[in-house]
Every structure is written in structure tokens, then in C-alpha cells.
Short mmCIF file of C-alpha atoms in Angstrom, two decimals:
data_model
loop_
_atom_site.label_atom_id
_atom_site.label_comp_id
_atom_site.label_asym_id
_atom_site.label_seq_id
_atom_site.Cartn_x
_atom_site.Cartn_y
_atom_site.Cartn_z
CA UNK A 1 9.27 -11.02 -21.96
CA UNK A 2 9.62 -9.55 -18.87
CA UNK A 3 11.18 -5.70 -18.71
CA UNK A 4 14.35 -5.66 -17.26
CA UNK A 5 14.46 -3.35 -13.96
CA UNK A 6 17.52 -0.64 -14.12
CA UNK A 7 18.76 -1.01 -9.89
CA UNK A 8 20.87 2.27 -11.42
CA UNK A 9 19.69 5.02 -8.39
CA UNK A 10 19.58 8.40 -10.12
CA UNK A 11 20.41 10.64 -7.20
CA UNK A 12 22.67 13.46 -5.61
CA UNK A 13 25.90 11.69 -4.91
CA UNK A 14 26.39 13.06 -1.53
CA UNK A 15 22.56 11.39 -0.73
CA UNK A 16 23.68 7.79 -0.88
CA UNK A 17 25.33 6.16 1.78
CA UNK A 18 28.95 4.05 1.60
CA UNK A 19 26.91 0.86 0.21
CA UNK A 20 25.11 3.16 -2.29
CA UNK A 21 21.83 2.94 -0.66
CA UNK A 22 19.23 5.74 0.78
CA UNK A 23 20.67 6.84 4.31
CA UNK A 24 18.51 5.57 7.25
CA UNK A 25 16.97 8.74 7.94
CA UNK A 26 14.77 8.65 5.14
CA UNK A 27 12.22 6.63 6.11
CA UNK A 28 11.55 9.03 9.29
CA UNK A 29 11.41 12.10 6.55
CA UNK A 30 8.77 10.50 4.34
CA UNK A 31 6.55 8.79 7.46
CA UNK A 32 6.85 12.72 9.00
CA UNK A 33 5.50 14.13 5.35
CA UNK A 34 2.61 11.47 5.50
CA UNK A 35 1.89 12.20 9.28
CA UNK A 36 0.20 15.40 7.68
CA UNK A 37 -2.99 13.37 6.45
CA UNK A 38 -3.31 11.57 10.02
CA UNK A 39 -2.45 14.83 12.05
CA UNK A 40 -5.28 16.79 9.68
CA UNK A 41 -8.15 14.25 10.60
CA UNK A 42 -7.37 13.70 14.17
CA UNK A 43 -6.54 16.29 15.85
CA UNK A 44 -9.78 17.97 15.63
CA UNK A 45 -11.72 14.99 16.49
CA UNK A 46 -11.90 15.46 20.29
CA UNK A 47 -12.88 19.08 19.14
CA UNK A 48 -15.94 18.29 17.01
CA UNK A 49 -18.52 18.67 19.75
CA UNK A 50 -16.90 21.91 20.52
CA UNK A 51 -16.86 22.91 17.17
CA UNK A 52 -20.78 21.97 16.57
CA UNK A 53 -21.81 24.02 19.70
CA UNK A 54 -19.47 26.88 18.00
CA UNK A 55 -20.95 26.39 15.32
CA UNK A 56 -24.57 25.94 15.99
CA UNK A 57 -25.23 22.89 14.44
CA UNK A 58 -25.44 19.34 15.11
CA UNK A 59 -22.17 16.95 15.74
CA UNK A 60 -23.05 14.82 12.73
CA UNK A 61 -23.16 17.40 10.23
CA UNK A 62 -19.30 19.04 11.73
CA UNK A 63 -18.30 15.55 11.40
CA UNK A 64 -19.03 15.31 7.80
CA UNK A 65 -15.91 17.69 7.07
CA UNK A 66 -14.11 14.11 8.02
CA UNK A 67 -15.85 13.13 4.81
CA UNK A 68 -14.92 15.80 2.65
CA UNK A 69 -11.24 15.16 3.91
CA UNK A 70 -10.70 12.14 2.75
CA UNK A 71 -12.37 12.52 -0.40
CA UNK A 72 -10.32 15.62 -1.64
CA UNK A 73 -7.34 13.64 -0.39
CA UNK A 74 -8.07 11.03 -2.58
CA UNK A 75 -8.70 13.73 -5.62
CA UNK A 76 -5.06 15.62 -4.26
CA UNK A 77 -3.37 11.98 -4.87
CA UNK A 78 -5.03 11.11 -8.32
CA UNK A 79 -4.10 14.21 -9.68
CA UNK A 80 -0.25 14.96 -8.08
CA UNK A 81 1.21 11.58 -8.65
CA UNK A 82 0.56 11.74 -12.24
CA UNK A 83 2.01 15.51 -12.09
CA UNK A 84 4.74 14.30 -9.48
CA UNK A 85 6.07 11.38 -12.44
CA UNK A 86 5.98 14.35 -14.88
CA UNK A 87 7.32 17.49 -13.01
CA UNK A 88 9.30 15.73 -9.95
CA UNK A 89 8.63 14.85 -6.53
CA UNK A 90 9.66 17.76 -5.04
CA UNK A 91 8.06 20.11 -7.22
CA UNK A 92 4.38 18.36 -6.72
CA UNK A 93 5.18 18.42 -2.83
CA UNK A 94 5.52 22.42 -2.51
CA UNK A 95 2.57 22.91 -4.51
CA UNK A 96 0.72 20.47 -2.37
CA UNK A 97 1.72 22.28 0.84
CA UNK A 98 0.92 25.65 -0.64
CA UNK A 99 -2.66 24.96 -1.14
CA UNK A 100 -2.83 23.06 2.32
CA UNK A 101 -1.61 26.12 4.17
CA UNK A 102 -3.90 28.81 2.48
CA UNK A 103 -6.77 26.70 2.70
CA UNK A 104 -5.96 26.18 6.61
CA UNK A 105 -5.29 29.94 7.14
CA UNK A 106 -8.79 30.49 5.67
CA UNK A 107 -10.56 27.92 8.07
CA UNK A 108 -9.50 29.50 10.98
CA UNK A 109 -12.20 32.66 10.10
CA UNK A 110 -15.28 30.53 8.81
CA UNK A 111 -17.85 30.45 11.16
CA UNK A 112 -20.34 28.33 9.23
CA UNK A 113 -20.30 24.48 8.77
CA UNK A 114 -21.05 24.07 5.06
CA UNK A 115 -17.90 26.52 4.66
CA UNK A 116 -15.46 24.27 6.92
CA UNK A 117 -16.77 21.50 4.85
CA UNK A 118 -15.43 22.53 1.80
CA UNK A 119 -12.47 24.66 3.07
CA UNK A 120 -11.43 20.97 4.67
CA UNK A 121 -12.04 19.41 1.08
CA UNK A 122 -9.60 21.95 -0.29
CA UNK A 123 -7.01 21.60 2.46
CA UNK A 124 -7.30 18.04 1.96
CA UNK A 125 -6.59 18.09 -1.98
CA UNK A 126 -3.20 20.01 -1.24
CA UNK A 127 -2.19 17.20 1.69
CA UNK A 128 -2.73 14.57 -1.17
CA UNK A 129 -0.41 16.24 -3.47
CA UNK A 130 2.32 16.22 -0.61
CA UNK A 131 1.65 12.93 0.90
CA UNK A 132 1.54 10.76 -2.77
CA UNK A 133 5.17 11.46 -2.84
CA UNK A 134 6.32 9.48 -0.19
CA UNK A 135 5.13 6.02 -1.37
CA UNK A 136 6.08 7.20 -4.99
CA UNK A 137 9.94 7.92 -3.50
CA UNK A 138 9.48 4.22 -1.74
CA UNK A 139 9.10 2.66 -5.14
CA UNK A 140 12.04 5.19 -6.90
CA UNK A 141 14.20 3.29 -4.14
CA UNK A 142 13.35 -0.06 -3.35
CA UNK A 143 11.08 -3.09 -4.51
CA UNK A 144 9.91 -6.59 -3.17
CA UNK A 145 10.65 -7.53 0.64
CA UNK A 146 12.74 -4.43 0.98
CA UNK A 147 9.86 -2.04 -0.04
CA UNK A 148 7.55 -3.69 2.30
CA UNK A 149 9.77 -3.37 5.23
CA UNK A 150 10.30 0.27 4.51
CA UNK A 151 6.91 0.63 3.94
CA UNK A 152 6.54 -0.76 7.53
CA UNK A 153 8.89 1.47 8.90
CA UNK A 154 6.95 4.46 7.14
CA UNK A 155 4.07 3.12 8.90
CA UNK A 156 5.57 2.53 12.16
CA UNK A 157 6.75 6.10 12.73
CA UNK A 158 3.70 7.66 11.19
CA UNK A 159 1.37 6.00 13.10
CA UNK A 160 2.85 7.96 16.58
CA UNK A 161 0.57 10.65 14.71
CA UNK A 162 -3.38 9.18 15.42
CA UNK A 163 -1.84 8.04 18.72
CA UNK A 164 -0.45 11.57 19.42
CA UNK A 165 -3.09 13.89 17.63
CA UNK A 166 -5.85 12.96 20.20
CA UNK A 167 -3.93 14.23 23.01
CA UNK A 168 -2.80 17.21 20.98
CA UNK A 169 -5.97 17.95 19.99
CA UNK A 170 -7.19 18.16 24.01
CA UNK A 171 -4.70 19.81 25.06
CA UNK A 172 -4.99 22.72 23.00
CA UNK A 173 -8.65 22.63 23.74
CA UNK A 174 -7.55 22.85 27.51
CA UNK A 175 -5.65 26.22 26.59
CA UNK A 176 -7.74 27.48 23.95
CA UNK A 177 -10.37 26.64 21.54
CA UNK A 178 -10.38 24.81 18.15
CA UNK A 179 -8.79 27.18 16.22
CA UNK A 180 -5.82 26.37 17.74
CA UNK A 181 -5.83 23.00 16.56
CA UNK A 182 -5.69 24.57 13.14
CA UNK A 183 -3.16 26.80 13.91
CA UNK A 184 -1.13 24.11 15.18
CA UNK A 185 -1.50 21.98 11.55
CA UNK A 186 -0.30 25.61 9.41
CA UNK A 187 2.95 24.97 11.97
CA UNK A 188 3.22 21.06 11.09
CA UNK A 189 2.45 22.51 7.16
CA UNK A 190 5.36 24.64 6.87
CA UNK A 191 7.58 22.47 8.87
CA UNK A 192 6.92 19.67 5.75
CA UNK A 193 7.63 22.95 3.47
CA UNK A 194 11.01 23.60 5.14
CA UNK A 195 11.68 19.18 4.70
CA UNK A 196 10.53 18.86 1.20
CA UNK A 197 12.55 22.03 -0.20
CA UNK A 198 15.28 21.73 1.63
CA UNK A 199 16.24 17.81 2.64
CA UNK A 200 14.56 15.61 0.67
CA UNK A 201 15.80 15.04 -2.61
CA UNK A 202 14.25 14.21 -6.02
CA UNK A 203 14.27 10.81 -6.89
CA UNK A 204 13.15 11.54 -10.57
CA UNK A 205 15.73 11.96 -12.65
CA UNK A 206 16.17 14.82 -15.51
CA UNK A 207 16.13 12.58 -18.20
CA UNK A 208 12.93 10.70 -16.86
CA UNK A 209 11.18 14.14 -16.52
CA UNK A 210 11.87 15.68 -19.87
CA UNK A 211 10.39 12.55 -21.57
CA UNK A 212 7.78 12.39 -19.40
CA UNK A 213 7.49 16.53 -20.46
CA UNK A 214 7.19 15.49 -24.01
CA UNK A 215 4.37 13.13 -23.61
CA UNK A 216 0.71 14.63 -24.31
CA UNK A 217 -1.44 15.21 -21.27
CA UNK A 218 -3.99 12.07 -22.18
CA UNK A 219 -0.96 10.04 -22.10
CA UNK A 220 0.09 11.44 -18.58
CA UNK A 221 -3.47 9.73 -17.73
CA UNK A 222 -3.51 6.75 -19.95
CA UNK A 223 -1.02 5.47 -17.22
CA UNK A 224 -4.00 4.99 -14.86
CA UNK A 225 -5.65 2.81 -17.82
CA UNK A 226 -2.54 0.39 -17.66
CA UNK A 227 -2.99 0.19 -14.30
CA UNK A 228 -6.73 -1.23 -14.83
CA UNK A 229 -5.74 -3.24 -17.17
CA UNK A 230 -3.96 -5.00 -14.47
CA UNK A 231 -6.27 -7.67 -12.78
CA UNK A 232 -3.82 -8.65 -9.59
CA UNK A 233 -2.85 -5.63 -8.95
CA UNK A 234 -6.70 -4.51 -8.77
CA UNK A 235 -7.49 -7.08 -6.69
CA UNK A 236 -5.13 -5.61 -4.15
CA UNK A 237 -6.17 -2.38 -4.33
CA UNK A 238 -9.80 -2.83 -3.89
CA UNK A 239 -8.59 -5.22 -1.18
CA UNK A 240 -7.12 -2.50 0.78
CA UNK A 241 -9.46 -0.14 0.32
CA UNK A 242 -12.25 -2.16 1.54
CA UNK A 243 -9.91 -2.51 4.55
CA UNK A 244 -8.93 0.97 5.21
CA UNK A 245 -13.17 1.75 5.06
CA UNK A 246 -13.58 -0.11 8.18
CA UNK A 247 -10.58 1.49 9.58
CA UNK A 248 -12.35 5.07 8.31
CA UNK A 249 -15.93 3.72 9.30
CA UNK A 250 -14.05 3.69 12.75
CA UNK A 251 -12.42 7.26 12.39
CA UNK A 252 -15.62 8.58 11.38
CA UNK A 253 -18.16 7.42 14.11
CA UNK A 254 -15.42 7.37 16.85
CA UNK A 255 -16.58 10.97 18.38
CA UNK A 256 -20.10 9.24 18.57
CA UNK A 257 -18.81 5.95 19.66
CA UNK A 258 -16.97 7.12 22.49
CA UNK A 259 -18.09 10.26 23.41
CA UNK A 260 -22.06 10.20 23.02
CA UNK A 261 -22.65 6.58 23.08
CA UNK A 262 -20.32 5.52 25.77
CA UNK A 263 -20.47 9.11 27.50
CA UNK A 264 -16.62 9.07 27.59
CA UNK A 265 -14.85 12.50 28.19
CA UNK A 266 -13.02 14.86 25.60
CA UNK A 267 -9.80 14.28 27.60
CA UNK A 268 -10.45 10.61 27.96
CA UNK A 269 -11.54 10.37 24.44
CA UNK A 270 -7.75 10.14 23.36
CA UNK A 271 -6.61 7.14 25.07
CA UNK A 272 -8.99 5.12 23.89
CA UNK A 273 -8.71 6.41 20.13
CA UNK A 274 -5.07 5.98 21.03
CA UNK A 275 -5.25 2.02 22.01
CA UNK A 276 -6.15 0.94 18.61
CA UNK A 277 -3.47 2.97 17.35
CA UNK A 278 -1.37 1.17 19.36
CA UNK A 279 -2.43 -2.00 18.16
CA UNK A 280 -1.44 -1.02 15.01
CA UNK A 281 2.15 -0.07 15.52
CA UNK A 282 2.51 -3.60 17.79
CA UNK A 283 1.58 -5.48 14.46
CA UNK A 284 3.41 -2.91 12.48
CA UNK A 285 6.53 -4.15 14.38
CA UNK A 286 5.59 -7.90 14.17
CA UNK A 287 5.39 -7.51 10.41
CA UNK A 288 8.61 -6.60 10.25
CA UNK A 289 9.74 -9.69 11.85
CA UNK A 290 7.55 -12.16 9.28
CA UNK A 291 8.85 -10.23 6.19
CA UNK A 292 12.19 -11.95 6.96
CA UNK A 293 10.49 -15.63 6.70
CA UNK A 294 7.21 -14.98 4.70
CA UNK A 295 6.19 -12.56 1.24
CA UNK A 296 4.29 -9.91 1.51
CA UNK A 297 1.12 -11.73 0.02
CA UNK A 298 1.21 -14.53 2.77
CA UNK A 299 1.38 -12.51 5.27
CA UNK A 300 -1.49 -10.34 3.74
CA UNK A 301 -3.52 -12.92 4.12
CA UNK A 302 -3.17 -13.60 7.44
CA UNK A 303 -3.82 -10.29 8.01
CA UNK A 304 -7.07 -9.63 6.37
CA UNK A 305 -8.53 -13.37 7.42
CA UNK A 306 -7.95 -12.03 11.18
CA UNK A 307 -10.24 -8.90 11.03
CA UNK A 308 -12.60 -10.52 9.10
CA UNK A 309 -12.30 -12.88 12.53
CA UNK A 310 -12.43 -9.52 14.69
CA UNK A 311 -14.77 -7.91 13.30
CA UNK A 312 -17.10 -11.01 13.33
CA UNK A 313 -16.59 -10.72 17.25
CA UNK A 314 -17.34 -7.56 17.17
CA UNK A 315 -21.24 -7.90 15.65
CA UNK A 316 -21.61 -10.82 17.88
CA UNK A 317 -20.88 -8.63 20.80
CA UNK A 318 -22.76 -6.02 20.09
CA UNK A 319 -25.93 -7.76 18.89
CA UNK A 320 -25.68 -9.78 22.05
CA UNK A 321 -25.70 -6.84 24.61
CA UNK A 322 -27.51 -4.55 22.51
CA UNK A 323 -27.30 -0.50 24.57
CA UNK A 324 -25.99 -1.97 27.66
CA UNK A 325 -22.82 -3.59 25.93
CA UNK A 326 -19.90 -2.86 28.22
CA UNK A 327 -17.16 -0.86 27.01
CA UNK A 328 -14.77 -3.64 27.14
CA UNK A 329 -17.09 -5.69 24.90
CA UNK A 330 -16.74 -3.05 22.80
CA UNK A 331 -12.84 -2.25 22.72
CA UNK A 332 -11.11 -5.50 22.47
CA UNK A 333 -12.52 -6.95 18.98
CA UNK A 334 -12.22 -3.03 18.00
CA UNK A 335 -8.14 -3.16 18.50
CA UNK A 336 -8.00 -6.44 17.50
CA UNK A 337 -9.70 -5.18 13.84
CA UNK A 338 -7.53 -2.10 13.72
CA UNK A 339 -3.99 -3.63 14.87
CA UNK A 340 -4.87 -6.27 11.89
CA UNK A 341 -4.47 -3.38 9.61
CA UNK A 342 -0.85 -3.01 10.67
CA UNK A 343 -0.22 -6.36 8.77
CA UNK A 344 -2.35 -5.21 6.03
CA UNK A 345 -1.48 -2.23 4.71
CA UNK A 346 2.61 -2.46 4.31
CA UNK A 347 2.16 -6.01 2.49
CA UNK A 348 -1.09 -4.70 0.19
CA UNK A 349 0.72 -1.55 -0.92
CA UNK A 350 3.98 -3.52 -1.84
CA UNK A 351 2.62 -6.13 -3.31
CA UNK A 352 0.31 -4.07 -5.80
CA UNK A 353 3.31 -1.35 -6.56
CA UNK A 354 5.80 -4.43 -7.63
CA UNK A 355 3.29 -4.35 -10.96
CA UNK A 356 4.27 -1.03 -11.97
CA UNK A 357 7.97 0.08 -11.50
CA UNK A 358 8.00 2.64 -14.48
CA UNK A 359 4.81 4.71 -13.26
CA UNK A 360 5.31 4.40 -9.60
CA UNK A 361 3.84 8.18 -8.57
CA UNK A 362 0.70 7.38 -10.49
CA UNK A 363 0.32 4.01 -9.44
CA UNK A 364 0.36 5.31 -5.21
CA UNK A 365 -1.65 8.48 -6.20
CA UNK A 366 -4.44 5.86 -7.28
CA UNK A 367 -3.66 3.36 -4.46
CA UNK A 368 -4.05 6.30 -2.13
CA UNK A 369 -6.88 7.86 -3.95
CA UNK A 370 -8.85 4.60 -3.61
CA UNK A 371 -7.82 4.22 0.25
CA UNK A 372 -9.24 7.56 1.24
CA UNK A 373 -12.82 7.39 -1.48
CA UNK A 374 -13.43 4.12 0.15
CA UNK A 375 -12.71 5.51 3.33
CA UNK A 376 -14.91 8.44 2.84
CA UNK A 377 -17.68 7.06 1.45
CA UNK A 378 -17.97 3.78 3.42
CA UNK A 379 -17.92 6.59 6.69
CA UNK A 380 -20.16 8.88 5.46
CA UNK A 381 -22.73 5.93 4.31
CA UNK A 382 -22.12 4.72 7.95
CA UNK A 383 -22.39 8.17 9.42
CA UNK A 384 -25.04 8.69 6.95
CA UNK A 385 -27.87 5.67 8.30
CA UNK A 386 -26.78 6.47 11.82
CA UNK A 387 -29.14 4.47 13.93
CA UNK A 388 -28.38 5.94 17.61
CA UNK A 389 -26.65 2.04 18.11
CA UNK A 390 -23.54 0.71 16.98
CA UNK A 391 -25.35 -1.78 14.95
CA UNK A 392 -24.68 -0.14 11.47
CA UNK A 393 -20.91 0.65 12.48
CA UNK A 394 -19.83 -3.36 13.32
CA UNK A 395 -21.84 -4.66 10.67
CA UNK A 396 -20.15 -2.46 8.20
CA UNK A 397 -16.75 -2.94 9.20
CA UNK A 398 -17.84 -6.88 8.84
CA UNK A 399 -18.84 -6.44 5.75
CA UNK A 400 -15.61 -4.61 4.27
CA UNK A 401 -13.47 -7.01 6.10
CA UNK A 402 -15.18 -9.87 4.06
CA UNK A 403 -15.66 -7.93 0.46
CA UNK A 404 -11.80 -7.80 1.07
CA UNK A 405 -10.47 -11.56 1.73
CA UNK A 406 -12.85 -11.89 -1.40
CA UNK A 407 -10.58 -9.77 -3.50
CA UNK A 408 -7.35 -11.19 -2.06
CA UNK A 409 -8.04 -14.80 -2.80
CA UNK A 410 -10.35 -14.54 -6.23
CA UNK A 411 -9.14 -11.11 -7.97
CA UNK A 412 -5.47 -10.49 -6.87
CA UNK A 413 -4.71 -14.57 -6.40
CA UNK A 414 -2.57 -14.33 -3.29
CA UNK A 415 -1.54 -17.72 -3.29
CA UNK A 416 0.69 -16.85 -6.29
CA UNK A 417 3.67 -15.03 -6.41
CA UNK A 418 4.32 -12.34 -8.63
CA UNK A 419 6.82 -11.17 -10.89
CA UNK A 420 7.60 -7.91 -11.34
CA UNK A 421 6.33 -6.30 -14.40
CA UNK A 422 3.74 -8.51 -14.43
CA UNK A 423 0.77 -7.15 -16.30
CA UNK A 424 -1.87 -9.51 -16.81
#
């Protein structure tokens, strides 16, 4: 027997809207909360040659701090959506942005790469707490097409953020150095801080708290053993995580790609990191579109089957011209890959979340936990056998693009629909 799904909304009455539904300008106030994470990785990448000269060091050891990012983001997640089900969305959120802005005041006096490394792994850990909320306040709300197509919107609006950082991050290079790139994210920080206390509201109700209160704190984590107990839902969670690690394999080498390899500019670097990003929010939009013919899961397909096809183009093109591939060569499998993602992404996160409506914070924290390990470990292997080529970069975007469709079609069965509750 199914569980029946209460569509009861605890909230503030003046929060919904005449229909008794979430007021449009929610999904702007969430994307803006999990613009943090994009705004924290890439502003500072046109500033990590700067940084290593700065620094004394070389560029591939500043740009393992990306590394350490995204794997205390993923830590920040596993640990605050389990707190944010038990203590409250909002609660989680200004803890989250505490630690974020201490840690950020304290990078902008290190002056030695192995402490910006781990200052960046702390600042990351309080981003995750902030950021899990969002997707966790997604699944409070909505469910099924609906929660894709916010999810879309989310994605949308918070992808201006990679396609703005870039530029952000040169421009304050042009008027100062890369401190105030960090100054500039301990703005954004308590911006968030002035959003999460004071207009977003808590979509966890008393009664759901207290009980969640009165529950041991093994049982607070036992929730992430239903979730692997869950077979579909698994298979789209590793399925998007293998997907996000080519899109962080990407992140990761991009100073390299573009700036050493290709010799392109720090002030050129952005529009080029930009035009993926761009690809991203075109498909973004399209998905929006197909959600009002297709499910999620269909259209997830499609979406993974077409970077596999990119990034297949993409090995083939570099193998073929080897150090004197064109730029071009280069660029248009590369969007192509990333704007894929934009079809990805909304459709994978919905589609595993519809398996667990009564633990929705700690199912995201582990769906974003596992986006951002993958991510960092897939880079920093990449990063890690650099080569001097782009041979190791395209090969393993290829191969996470194929370990994915794997999971899709064999572990989560995409073919076939799912029913929510579903736990087997």
C-alpha cells in the first residue's frame, strides 16, 4: 500500500497566494540562495593565475581549492538537510551562512595555498548548509511535473550566476586584486542572510519538527539508509552525478583549457566560460516546454543520450587534431555537452525526490552531496593526471556521460514510471 500524500501546505497564511499556492516570487528567492555555490567557484576562476603568482605557487595546485569546494559542499549538504528536516529550514540556512561568512573573512588574510585550500573547504561546508534548503523547500511545495518545472525555473535564474561570475570576477581584477572577489562573495553572503531571516519562510511545520526533535540522532541518519535501500532512486542519483563530473571536470580544467592551452585572455576568458552557460539556460528553457508533453524520465533520457553523443564528438575532435585543434573544434561539442545538462539536471532531481516525500531535506542534502563528491573527485582525478593536452579532460567527460545512460536505463529503469512512495 502506497502512503497517502497530505497536499495540506503548512505555512504562514499571508505566504500563500488567492489559489493557495507559493507566490511566484519564490522560485527567484531559492535560485538567488543557490547562486551562492556557483558565484563561490566562479568568480575566482579568471583570478587563479593571479592568485598562483600571489601566491608563489603553481596554477594547478591554487586550482585544487576548486576541489576542496565542492567536496565540503557536498559534506555542508549531507549534514544540514538531515539537521534542516529536524530543526527547520530556516534555522539550518543562518547557520550555514554564518560559517560561510567567517570562513570568507578569514581567506581574505591567508597568504599561503595549503591555507586557502582548506579555508575554501570550510567556506564551502557552510554554503552547503544554506543551499540544501532550497531543493528541500521545492519538495515541501510541489511534486511530479510541477516540481520539475520549478526546479527548471530554479535553474534558469541561477544559472545567470556562472554566466555572470566570470565577468565579475575580471572586472574586479581590473580595479583591484583577488581579494576583492572575496569581498564581493561576504556581500552576496549577507545579502542571502538578510533573504533567509527575513523573507523566506519555513516550510516545516511545528508539529513535523518536534517529532522529528524526539527521534534519536541514529535515526536522524537512518533516513539516508532508506534512501539506499531505494534502487531507482539510486540509479538516478549516481546518474546525475556522473553527469554533473563532466560538467565539474569542465569547471575544473577550464582556467587551463582556455587560458594556458588556448592562450585566451583573463578578460576574454569569461565569454567563453559564459557560452556554455548559455547553452544551459537555452535547454533550461526548452525543458520547460517538453515537461508540458513528456515526464521527467523521458525527457531525461534524451538528455543524457545527447552528451554521451557530444562528448563522443568531442574525443573525436580532439584526437584528430591533436595540439593544433582549433578553438572552434574545441567549443561547439563542449556547449553542446554542457547545454545537455540543462535537460538533465531538473528531470534527474525530480524524478529521484518523488521517492521520498516524508524526508525531503535529507534526501537533496544527499542528492547534492553526491553532485558535488563526484564533481570533485572526477576534477581533481582529471586535474590530477594532467597531461599538458586535453586528452584526459574529453575522454573523461566521455566516460561519465556513458557510466550515466548506464544507470538511467539498467539501475533507475527510466522507461518506467514511478509512483510516488515507491520504495523498492
Amino acid at each position: 500500500i502506497l502512503p497517502i500524500r497530505s497536499t495540506r501546505i503548512v505555512m504562514p497564511p499571508n505566504f500563500l497566494d488567492a489559489d493557495g499556492k507559493p507566490p511566484r516570487w519564490l522560485a527567484p528567492c531559492l535560485a538567488a540562495l543557490v547562486a551562492l555555490t556557483p558565484f563561490s567557484i566562479d568568480t575566482y576562476l579568471p583570478a587563479i593565475p593571479a592568485m598562483a603568482e600571489a601566491l608563489g605557487v603553481e596554477v594547478a595546485q591554487v586550482q585544487h581549492s576548486v576541489s576542496s569546494f565542492l567536496l565540503g559542499f557536498a559534506i555542508g549538504q549531507l549534514c544540514g538537510g538531515p539537521l534542516s528536516d529536524r530543526w527547520g529550514r530556516i534555522l539550518v540556512g543562518t547557520i550555514g551562512l554564518t560559517i560561510f561568512m567567517l570562513s570568507t573573512v578569514l581567506i581574505l588574510f591567508t597568504n599561503t595555498v595549503e591555507l586557502l585550500v582548506i579555508l575554501r573547504f570550510f567556506q564551502a561546508v557552510g554554503g552547503g548548509f544554506a543551499a540544501v534548503n532550497s531543493g528541500a523547500m521545492v519538495r515541501d511545495l510541489y511534486h511530479g511535473r510541477e516540481a520539475a518545472r520549478i526546479m527548471s525555473m530554479i535553474a534558469t535564474m541561477m544559472l545567470i550566476a556562472p554566466l555572470a561570475a566570470p565577468v565579475i570576477g575580471s572586472s574586479l581584477l581590473t580595479f583591484g586584486d583577488w581579494h576583492a572577489i572575496f569581498v564581493f562573495l561576504l556581500i552576496y553572503a549577507a545579502l542571502m542572510m538578510g533573504l533567509v531571516r527575513g523573507v523566506l519562510p519555513e516550510t516545516v511545520s511545528k508539529f513535523r519538527r518536534a517529532r522529528r526533535q524526539r527521534e534519536s540522532r541514529r535515526t536522524l541518519f537512518q533516513n539516508y539508509g532508506q534512501i539506499f535501500r531505494c534502487r531507482r532512486a539510486l540509479g538516478f542519483l549516481f546518474a546525475q552525478g556522473l553527469v554533473s563530473g563532466s560538467m565539474f571536470i569542465y569547471i575544473t580544467t577550464a582556467p587551463f583549457v582556455f587560458m594556458e592551452h588556448f592562450g585566451v585572455s583573463s578578460a576574454n576568458f569569461p565569454v567563453l566560460f559564459g557560452s556554455c552557460v548559455l547553452g544551459l539556460v537555452l535547454m533550461v528553457q526548452l525543458n520547460i516546454r517538453l515537461l508540458k508533453v513528456f515526464e521527467p524520465r523521458q525527457i531525461l533520457l534524451v538528455g543524457i543520450s545527447l552528451q554521451l553523443l557530444s562528448c563522443t564528438l568531442l574525443v573525436a575532435s580532439t584526437l584528430y587534431f591533436g595540439n593544433q585543434q582549433p578553438l572552434l573544434a574545441w567549443m561547439v561539442p563542449l556547449v553542446m555537452a554542457m547545454g545537455a545538462i540543462g535537460i538533465i539536471t531538473p528531470n534527474s532531481a525530480a524524478c529521484y525526490l518523488e521517492f521520498f516525500p516524508k524526508i525531503s531535506g535529507t534526501a537533496n542534502a544527499l542528492y547534492g552531496a553526491t553532485l558535488f563528491i563526484a564533481g570533485g573527485l572526477l576534477g581533481g582525478l582529471v586535474n590530477g593526471i594532467h597531461t599538458g593536452t586535453l586528452v584526459p579532460i574529453a575522454v573523461g567527460m566521455l566516460c561519465c556521460s556513458a557510466a550515466a545512460l548506464g544507470c538511467a536505463l539498467f539501475v533507475a529503469q527510466a522507461r518506467q514510471p514511478i509512483e510516488v512512495g515507491e520504495q523498492k
